[in-house]
Each structure stands twice: as C-alpha cells, then as structure tokens.
Coordinates of C-alpha atoms in Angstrom, one line a residue:
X1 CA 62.4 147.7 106.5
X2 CA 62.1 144.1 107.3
X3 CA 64.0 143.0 103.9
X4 CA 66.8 146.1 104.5
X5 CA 68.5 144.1 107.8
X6 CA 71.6 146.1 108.1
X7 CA 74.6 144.6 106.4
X8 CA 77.1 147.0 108.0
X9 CA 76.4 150.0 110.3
X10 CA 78.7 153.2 110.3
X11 CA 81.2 151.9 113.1
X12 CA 81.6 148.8 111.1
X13 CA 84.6 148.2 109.3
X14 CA 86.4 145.2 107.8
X15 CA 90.1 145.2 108.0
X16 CA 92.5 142.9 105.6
X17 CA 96.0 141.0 106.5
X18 CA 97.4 140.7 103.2
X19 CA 98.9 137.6 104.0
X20 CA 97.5 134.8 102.2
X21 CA 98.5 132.3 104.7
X22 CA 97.1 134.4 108.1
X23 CA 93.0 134.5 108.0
X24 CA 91.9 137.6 109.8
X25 CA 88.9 137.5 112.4
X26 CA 86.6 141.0 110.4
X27 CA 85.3 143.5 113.0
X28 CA 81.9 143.7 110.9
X29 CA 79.1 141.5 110.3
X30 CA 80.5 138.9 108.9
X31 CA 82.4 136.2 110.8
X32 CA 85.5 136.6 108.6
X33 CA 87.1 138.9 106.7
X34 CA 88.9 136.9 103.2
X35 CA 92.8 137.6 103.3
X36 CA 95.0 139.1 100.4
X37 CA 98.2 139.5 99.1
X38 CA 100.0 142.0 101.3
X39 CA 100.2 145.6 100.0
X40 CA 103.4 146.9 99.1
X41 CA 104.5 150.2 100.8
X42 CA 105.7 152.7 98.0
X43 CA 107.1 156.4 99.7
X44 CA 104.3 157.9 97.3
X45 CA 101.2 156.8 96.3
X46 CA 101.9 155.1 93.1
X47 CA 99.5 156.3 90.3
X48 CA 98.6 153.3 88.6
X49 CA 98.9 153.3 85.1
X50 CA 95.8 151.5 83.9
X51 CA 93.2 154.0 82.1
X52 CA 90.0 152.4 84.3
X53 CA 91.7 153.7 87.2
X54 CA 93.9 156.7 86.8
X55 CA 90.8 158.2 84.2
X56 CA 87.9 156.4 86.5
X57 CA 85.4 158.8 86.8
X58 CA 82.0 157.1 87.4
X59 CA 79.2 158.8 89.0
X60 CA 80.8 158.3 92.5
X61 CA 82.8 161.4 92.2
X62 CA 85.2 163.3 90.0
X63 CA 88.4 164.6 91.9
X64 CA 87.9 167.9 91.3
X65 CA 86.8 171.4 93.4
X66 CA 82.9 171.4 92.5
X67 CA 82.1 175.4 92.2
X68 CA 78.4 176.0 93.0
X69 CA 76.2 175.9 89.9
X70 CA 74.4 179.2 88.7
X71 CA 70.8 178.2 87.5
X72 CA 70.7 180.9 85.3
X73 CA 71.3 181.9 81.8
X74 CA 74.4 179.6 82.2
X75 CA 72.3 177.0 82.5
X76 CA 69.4 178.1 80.2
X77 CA 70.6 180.4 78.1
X78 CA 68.1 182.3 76.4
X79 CA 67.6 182.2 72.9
X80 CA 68.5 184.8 70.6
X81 CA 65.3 186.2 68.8
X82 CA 62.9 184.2 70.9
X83 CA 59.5 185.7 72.0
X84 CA 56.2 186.9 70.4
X85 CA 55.5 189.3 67.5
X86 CA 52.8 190.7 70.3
X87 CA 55.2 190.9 73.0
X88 CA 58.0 192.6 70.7
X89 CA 55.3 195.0 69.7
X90 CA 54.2 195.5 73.3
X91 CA 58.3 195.8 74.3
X92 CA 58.3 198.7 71.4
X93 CA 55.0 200.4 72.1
X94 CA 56.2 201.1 75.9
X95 CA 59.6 202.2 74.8
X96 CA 58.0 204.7 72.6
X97 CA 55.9 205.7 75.4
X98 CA 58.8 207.0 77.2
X99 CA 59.9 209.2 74.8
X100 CA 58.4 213.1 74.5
X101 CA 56.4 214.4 71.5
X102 CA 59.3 216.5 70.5
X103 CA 61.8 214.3 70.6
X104 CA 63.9 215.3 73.6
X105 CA 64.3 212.3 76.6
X106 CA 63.0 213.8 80.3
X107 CA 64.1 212.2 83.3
X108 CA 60.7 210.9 84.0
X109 CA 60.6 208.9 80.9
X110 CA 64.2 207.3 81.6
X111 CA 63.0 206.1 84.9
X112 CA 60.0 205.0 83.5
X113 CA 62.0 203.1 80.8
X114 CA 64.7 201.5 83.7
X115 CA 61.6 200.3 85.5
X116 CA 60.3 198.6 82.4
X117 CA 63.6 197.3 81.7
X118 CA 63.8 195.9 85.5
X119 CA 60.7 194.3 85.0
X120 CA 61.6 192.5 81.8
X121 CA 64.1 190.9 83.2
X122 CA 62.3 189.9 85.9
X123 CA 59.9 188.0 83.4
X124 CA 62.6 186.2 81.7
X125 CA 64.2 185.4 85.1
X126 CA 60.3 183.4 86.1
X127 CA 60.5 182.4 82.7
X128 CA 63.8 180.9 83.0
X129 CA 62.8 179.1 86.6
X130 CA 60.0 177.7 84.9
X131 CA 61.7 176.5 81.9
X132 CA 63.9 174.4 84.9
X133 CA 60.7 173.0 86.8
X134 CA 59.7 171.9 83.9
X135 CA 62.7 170.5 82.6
X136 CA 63.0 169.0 86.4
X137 CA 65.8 166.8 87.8
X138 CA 67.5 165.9 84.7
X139 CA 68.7 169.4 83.7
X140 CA 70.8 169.8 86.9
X141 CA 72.3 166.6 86.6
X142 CA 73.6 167.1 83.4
X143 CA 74.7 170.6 84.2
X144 CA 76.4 169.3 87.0
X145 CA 78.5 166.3 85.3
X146 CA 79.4 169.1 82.2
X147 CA 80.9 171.6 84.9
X148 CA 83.2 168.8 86.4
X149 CA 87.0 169.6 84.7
X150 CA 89.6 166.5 84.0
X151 CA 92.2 167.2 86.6
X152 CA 96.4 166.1 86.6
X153 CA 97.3 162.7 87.5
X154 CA 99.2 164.0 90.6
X155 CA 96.1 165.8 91.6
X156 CA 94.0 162.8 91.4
X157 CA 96.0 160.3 93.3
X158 CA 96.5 163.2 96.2
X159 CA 92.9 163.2 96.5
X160 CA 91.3 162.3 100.1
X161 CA 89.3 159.7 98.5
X162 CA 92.0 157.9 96.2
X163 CA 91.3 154.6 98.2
X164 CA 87.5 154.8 98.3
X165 CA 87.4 155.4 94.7
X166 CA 89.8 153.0 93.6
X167 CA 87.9 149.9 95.4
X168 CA 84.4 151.4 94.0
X169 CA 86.2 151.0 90.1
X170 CA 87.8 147.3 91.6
X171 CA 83.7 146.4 92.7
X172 CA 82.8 147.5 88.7
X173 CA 85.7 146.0 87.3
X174 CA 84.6 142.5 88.9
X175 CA 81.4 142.5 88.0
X176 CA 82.1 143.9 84.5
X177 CA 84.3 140.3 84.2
X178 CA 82.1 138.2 85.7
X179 CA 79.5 138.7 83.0
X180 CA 81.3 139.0 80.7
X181 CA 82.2 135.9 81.4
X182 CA 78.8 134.1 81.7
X183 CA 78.0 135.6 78.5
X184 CA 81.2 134.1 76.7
X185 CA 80.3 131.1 77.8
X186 CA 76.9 131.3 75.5
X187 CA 78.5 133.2 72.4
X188 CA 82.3 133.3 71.5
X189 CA 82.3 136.3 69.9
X190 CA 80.2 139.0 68.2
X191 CA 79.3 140.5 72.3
X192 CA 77.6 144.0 71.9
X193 CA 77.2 146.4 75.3
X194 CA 74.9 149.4 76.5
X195 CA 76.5 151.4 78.7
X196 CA 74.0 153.5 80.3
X197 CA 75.3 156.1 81.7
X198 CA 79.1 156.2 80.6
X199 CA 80.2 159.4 82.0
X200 CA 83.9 160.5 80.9
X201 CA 84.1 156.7 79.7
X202 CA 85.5 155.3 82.9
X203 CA 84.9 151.7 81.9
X204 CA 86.2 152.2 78.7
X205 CA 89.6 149.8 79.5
X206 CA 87.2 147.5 80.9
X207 CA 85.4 146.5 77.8
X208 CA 88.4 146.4 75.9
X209 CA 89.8 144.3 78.3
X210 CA 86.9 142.0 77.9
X211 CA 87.1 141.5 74.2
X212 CA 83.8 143.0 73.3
X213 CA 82.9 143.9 69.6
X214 CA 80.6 146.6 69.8
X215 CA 80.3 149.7 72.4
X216 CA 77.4 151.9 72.4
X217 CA 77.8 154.7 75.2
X218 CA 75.0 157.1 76.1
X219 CA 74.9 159.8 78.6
X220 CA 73.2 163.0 79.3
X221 CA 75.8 165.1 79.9
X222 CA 77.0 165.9 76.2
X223 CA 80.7 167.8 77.8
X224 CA 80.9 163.5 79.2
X225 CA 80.5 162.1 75.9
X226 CA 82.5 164.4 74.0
X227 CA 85.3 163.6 76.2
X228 CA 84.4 159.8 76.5
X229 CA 84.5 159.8 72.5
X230 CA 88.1 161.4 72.7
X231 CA 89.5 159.1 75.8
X232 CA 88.3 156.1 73.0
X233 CA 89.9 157.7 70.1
X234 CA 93.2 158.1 72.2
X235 CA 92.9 154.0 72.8
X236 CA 92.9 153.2 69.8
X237 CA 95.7 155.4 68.6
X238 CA 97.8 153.8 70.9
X239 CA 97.0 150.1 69.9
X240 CA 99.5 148.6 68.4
X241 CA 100.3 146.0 65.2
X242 CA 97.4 143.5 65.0
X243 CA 96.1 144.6 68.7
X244 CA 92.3 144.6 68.9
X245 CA 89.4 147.3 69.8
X246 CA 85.9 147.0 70.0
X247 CA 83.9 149.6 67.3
X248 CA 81.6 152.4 69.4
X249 CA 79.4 155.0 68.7
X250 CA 78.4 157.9 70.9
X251 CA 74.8 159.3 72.1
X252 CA 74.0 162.0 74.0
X253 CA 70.2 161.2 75.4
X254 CA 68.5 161.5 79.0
X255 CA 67.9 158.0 78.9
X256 CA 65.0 158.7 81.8
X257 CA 63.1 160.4 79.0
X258 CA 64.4 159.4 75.4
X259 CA 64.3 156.2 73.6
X260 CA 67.3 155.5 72.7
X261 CA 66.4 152.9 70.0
X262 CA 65.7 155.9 67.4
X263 CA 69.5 157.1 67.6
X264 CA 71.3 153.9 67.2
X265 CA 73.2 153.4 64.2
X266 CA 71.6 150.3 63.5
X267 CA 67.8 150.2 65.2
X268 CA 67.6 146.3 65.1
X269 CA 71.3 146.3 67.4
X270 CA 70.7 143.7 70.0
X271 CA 72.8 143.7 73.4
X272 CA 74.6 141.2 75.4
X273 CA 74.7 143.3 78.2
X274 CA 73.2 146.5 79.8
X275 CA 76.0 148.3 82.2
X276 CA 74.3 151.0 84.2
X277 CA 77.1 152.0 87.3
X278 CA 75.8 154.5 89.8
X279 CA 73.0 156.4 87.7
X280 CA 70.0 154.7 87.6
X281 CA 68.6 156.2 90.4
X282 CA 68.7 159.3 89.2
X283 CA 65.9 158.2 86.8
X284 CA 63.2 157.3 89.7
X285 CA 61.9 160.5 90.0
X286 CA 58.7 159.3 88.6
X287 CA 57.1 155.9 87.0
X288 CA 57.5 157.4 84.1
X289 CA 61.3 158.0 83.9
X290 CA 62.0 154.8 85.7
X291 CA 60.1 152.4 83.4
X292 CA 61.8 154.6 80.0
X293 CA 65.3 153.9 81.8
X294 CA 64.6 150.0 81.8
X295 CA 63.1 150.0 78.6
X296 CA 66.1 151.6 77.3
X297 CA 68.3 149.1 79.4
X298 CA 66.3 145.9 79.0
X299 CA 64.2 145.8 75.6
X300 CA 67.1 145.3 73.2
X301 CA 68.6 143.1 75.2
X302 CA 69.1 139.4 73.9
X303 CA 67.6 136.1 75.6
X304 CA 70.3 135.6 78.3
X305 CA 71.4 139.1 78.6
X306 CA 72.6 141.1 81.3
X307 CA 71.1 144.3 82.7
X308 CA 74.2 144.9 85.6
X309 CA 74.7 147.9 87.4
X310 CA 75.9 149.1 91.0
X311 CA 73.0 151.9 92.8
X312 CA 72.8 153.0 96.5
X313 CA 70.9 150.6 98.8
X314 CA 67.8 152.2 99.7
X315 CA 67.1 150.3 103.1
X316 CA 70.9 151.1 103.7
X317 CA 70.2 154.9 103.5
X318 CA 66.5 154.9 105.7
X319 CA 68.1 152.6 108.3
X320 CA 71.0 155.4 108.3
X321 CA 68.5 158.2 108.5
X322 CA 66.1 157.0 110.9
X323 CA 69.3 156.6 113.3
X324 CA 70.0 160.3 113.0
X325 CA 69.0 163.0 115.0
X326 CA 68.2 165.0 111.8
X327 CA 67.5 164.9 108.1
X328 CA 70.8 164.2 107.3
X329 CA 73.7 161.7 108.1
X330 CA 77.1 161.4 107.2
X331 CA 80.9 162.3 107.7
X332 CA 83.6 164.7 106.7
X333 CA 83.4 162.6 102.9
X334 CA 79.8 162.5 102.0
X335 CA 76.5 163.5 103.3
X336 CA 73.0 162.5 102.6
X337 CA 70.6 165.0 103.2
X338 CA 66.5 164.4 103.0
X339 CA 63.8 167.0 103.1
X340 CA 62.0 164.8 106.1
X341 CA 61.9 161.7 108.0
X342 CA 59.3 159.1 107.4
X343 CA 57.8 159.8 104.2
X344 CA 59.4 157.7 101.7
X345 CA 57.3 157.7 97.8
X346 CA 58.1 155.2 95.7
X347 CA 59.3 157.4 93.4
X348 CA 60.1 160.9 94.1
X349 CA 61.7 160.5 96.9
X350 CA 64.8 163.3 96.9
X351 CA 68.2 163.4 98.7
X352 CA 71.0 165.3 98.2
X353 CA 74.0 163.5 98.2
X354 CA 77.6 165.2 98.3
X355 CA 81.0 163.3 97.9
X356 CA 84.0 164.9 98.9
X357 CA 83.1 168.6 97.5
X358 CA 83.2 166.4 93.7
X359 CA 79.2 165.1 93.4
X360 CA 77.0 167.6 95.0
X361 CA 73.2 166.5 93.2
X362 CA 69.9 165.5 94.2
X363 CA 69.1 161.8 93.6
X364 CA 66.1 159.3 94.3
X365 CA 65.6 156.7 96.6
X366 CA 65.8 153.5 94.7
X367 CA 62.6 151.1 96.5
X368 CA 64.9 147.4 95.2
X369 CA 61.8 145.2 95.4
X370 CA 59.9 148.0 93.0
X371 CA 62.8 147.9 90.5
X372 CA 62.9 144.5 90.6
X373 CA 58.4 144.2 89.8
X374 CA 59.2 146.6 87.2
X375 CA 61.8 145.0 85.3
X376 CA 59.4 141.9 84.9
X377 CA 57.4 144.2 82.2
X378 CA 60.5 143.7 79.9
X379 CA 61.0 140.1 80.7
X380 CA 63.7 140.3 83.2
X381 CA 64.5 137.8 86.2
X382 CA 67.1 139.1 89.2
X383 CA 69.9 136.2 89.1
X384 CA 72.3 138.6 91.5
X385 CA 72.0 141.0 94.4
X386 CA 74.5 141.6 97.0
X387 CA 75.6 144.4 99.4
X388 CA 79.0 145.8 98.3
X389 CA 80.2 144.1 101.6
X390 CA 79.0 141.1 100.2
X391 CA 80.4 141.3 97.4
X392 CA 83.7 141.9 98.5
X393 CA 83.5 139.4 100.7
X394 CA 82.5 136.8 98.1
X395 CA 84.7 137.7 95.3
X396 CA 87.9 138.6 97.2
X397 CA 88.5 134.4 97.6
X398 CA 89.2 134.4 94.2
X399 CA 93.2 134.9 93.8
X400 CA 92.9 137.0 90.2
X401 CA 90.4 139.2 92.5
X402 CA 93.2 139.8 95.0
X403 CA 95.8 140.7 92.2
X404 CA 93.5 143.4 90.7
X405 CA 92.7 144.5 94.0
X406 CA 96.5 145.5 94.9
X407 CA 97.4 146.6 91.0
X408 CA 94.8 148.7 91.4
X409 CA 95.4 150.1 94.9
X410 CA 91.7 149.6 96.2
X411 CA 92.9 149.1 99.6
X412 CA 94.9 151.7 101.9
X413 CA 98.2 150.5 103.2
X414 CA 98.3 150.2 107.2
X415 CA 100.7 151.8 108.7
X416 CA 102.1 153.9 106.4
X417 CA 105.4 154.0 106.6
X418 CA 108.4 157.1 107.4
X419 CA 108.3 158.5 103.8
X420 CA 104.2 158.8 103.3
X421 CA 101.4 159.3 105.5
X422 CA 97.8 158.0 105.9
X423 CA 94.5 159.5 104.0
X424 CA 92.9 160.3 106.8
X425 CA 94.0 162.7 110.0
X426 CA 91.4 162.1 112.2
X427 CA 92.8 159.9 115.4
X428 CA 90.1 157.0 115.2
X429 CA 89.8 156.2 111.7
X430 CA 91.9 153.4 111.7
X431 CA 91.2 152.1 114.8
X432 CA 90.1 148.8 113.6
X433 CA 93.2 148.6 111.7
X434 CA 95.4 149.5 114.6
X435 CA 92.8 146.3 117.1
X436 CA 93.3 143.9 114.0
X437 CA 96.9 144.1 114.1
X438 CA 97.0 143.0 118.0
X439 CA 94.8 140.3 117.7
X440 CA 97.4 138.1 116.0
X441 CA 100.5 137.7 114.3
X442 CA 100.4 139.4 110.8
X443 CA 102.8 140.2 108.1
X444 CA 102.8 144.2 107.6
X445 CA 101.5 146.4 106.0
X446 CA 97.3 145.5 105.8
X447 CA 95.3 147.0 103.5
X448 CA 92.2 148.8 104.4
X449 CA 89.8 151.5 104.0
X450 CA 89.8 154.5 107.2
X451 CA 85.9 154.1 108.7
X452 CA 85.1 157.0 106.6
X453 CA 85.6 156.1 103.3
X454 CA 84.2 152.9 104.3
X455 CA 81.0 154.5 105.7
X456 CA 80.5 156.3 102.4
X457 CA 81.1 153.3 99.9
X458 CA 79.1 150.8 102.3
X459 CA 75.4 152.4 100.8
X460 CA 75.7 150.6 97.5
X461 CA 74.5 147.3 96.5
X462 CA 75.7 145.8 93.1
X463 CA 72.6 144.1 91.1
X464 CA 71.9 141.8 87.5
X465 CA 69.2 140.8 85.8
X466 CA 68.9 138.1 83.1
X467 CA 66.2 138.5 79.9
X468 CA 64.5 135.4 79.7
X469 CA 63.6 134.0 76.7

C-alpha cells in the first residue's frame, strides 16, 4: 500500500466559503481548501435545467428504488423449443410410462408424473444457474442497469444524494472539457469519441457542448442504449435554426468480452478520445476481460488521443477495509462489502458495492499500477492521475470551474435557510461546516458536501492516458 497514502480518511471533509475574496483554512489533507462563488439559497432545491444534470445517470447511481433482482427465468429466460431430440423422447417415453394399458390414469401414475415433472424443473433450474456461472459477472451487471426505471424530475432532485451526484457529473463534466480541449488544440474540427460505457447517455449534453462531430456510445445494458438513443433523438429535435449536433450511432456490446471494431459503422473510424466514467472496473474480473476492455478503448484511438475515465481508487478502498472491524465499511449512503480481508488478486478481486438503495452490484478491485502496465501493450502513456480531492482541489481555481460548479448545484448550501432543510438528519454531518464558519469571518451560505456523501464520492480517482505515436 506504500503508493495508496491516504488522500482523505472518512472523518475528513473539505468545507467551501463561497466568497471569492475570503480563503478558507480545509479540515482535510490539504492545507487549503480553494474558495467559490457563494451559493445562492433558493426555498426549494432548484432542479437545474441542463440535460447532463437533471438526466445524469452515470454508473454512480440511478435515483430510483432498486427492487432485488430474480436470477431466474427473468433473467435467462428459457428458450422456446430448446433441448434434445433424446431428451424430448426421453420426456415422452416417461410420460407414457405413467399412463395404464387401458387407458384410464391411476393415482399412482399421477404422482409418478408430478414427481417427474418436479424434477424437470429442477434440471432446468441447475441448467439455468449454470448458464449464469458461465455467463459470469457481466450478465448481472447488465440485468441490473436494464431494471433501473427513469424517474420524475421532482423525484430526483428530492433524492438524499442530489448533492453527491451532482459534484460526481461537475468532476466528469471538467474533465470531459479539459480534453477536449487539449485535443482542439491539435485538430480544429472533425473530433470523433468512444464512450465506453454510456449508460442512459448521461454525458450526452457534454459532447454536444464540446463541439464534437461524431459519437459512438456502447453499453451492455441494451434497456440503456435504447433509452440513450431516444434522450439523443429528443436533442436534436429540439435544436433549433442552424444550431449544431454531433452524428451517433448506437451499440449494444459487453465491451469486457466483444470487439467492438466489427459493429462500427465504419471499421477504419479512428477516435480522438476514449470516455470510460465509472465502469471499467467492472471488466477486471479476469486478464482476459481487462486487456479486451482497453483494446476496445485504446486500439482505435489516434496518435495523441485520450483514453479518460473516472474508477474507484483501489488503495482508497483496502486502506478503508483494513481499518474496519469487518469485511465491510461504509455509511447510511454506500457500503463496500468484500468476501475477506487480506487477499487481494489482481484480478478477480470482488466487492459489492451499494449506493443509496440505486447501484447494488459486485465490482473488481481496480490494481492502478496494473492498469497502467497494461495499457502500454496498446501504446498508451498515463499523462494524468489525481484523487477526486485532488482534482477538486486543482480545478476549482479556475473561475469557469466555480460557475459550473454552482449552475450545477454540486455543492450543498450551509445553513439552509427557514423555507428548506438540509440533506442529511444526522446531528454531526455538517460539523465541519458548522467549525469552518467560526473560524473566520465568511459571507453566508457555504457550500459543501455532509461527511457522508463525502465519504462515499472520496473512493474515486479520475485518470487519462495519451496514445503515442
């Protein structure tokens, strides 16, 4: 763990004046906490209108009730007319076994038949369970991401992790620009992007926002894409007069065991950039997966391309767990459960992870250095790494930064005032709020995140690579 030195611990949370001119002394690791412009202080939670907020729904959570999955027929639904001559001969010799010479049916014989019957089932129940070992990890994943439901827009903005949510999208939505950015400043135009991953296209506003030409989204929940292709359809409906949007296509793949190269529209398509936000991880549950996921993200890519992407920080998560008591560690928003202490593959390596009741899957640890050796074999060279402390930290000096970061309501506002009340209930999570505000003279409200949500969001680490030439 010598490379993992803790960048923020789970009583470690930054609070922000939002006055530009007052610089505020952070309670965490780092000496100072950047200031911001100060939060307003509606009597409602405002839902923002921009689609990459109010629509957001990357792979740190959906705001919606999760119901438990049934792996079942639900899941694997048997195929009509499967099966074996033999065993459909074998099915009809045993029925016809249970019926009398003469004709007539005996009581015997039906509980003979209802036995049989019991036992089929049976079969095609340890059918089904192997059908979903084999299948492995992917399979619930994808079942998982097609059960989530779009919700209201009221709903959404009432949910307990509005905030937390909204400053994950503000993290992507920087480092979306920035390369964007970088790579503008080698082409002017003509930018194509892989995003790996796209979920319910969440990003979508992004890349329009960023002027890009071409948009190919892939995911392998196929309920995601569908409604990713419609969300884009609705976009460009509502552009207006000579107003631009980027052209897209749609692919529904498990990009941990497909090449995707075989289901683009064009096979020779080259990329500018590679977006993969909070998914790859789900691929390193073995060599295999993991190197098919960066060949997927990284061989198309262009000399001076970008493979960028946001995953949780593995040292992060061990430092948690060997800190706990148990196999698990957490708080009333998320929980990271392993199956034991001190064994940690380098790929394999299984959690659950649950958000709120809205992501409730197993992922894999994510070793950095390992990704980082294997994304040499396709020519890539890590130019960025930061915790997402860091990167807040780093990119909040920038003024546009602080805009976004209040149009966007990724920080709480503290206190709330007489008409609206605070996300969290519990009596101590704003207590670095409440010991900032004494220190000094500040202009009201601040905006911050309650220790929990904090806590949750602190795991991740933000990462790009660059393809050499």
């Amino acid at each position: 763990f010598e490379e993992g030195k803790p960048s923020v611990n789970s009583e470690t949370v930054s609070s922000f004046s939002i006055n530009e001119d007052t610089t505020a002394s952070g309670t965490g690791p780092s000496q100072e906490a950047p200031t911001c412009e100060r939060v307003g202080t509606p009597k409602k939670r405002k839902i923002e209108v921009e689609d990459d907020l109010i629509k957001e729904s990357s792979r740190c959570g959906e705001d919606t009730s999760f119901r438990k999955r049934k792996l079942d027929a639900e899941i694997f639904p048997e195929e009509k007319g499967s099966g074996d001559d033999d065993s459909i001969s074998k099915k009809r010799k045993i029925e016809a076994d249970d019926v009398p010479a003469n004709g007539s049916s005996t009581g015997d014989g039906s509980q003979r038949k209802r036995k049989r019957e019991l036992e089929d089932v049976s079969e095609k129940q340890r059918t089904r369970n192997l059908k979903n070992f084999e299948e492995g990890h992917s399979s619930v994943v994808a079942a998982h991401y097609n059960e989530l439901q779009e919700v209201g827009l009221e709903k959404r903005s009432q949910s307990r992790i509005f905030y937390l949510r909204n400053f994950n999208n503000w993290m992507k939505s920087v480092l979306i620009g920035e390369f964007l950015e970088k790579v503008r400043q080698k082409k002017k135009r003509d930018i194509t992007v892989l995003d790996l991953g796209c979920g319910k296209g969440g990003d979508l506003l992004k890349w329009k926002k960023g002027r890009i030409n071409k948009l190919v989204c892939t995911d392998i929940a196929d309920v995601s894409v569908k409604q990713c292709q419609q969300r884009y359809e609705d976009m460009k409906h509502r552009c207006r007069g000579n107003e631009y949007i980027f052209n897209a296509e749609f692919i529904t793949a498990d990009c941990s065991k497909e090449l995707l190269i075989g289901k683009f529209h064009d096979p020779e398509m080259c990329f500018d950039i590679c977006s993969c936000q909070f998914v790859c991880h789900y691929s390193f549950e073995s060599y295999e997966q993991a190197d098919i996921m960066l060949r997927n993200a990284c061989e198309r890519l262009s000399p001076g391309g970008y493979f960028i992407g946001t995953t949780p920080n593995s040292f992060e998560l061990i430092r948690r767990l060997e800190a706990s008591e148990t196999e698990s560690f957490g708080n009333e928003i998320y929980t990271v459960k392993f199956q034991k202490k001190g064994d940690y593959p380098l790929f394999g390596c299984k959690y659950d992870f649950n958000l709120e009741g809205v992501v409730d899957v197993p992922e894999f640890l994510v070793y950095f250095p390992l990704l980082n050796e294997m994304a040499k074999k396709y020519n890539m060279k890590l130019v960025y790494k930061k915790t997402f402390l860091e990167f807040y930290e780093e990119k909040i000096k920038n003024n546009e930064n602080k805009i976004l970061l209040k149009r966007m309501q990724a920080l709480e506002p503290y206190p709330a005032n007489e008409n609206s009340r605070l996300a969290s209930e519990k009596v101590d999570d704003y207590e670095h709020a409440a010991k900032y505000m004494k220190n000094g003279h500040v202009r009201l409200p601040l905006g911050t995140l309650s220790k929990s949500e904090w806590e949750a969001t602190s795991i991740y680490l933000v990462f790009a690579f660059e393809k050499q030439q």
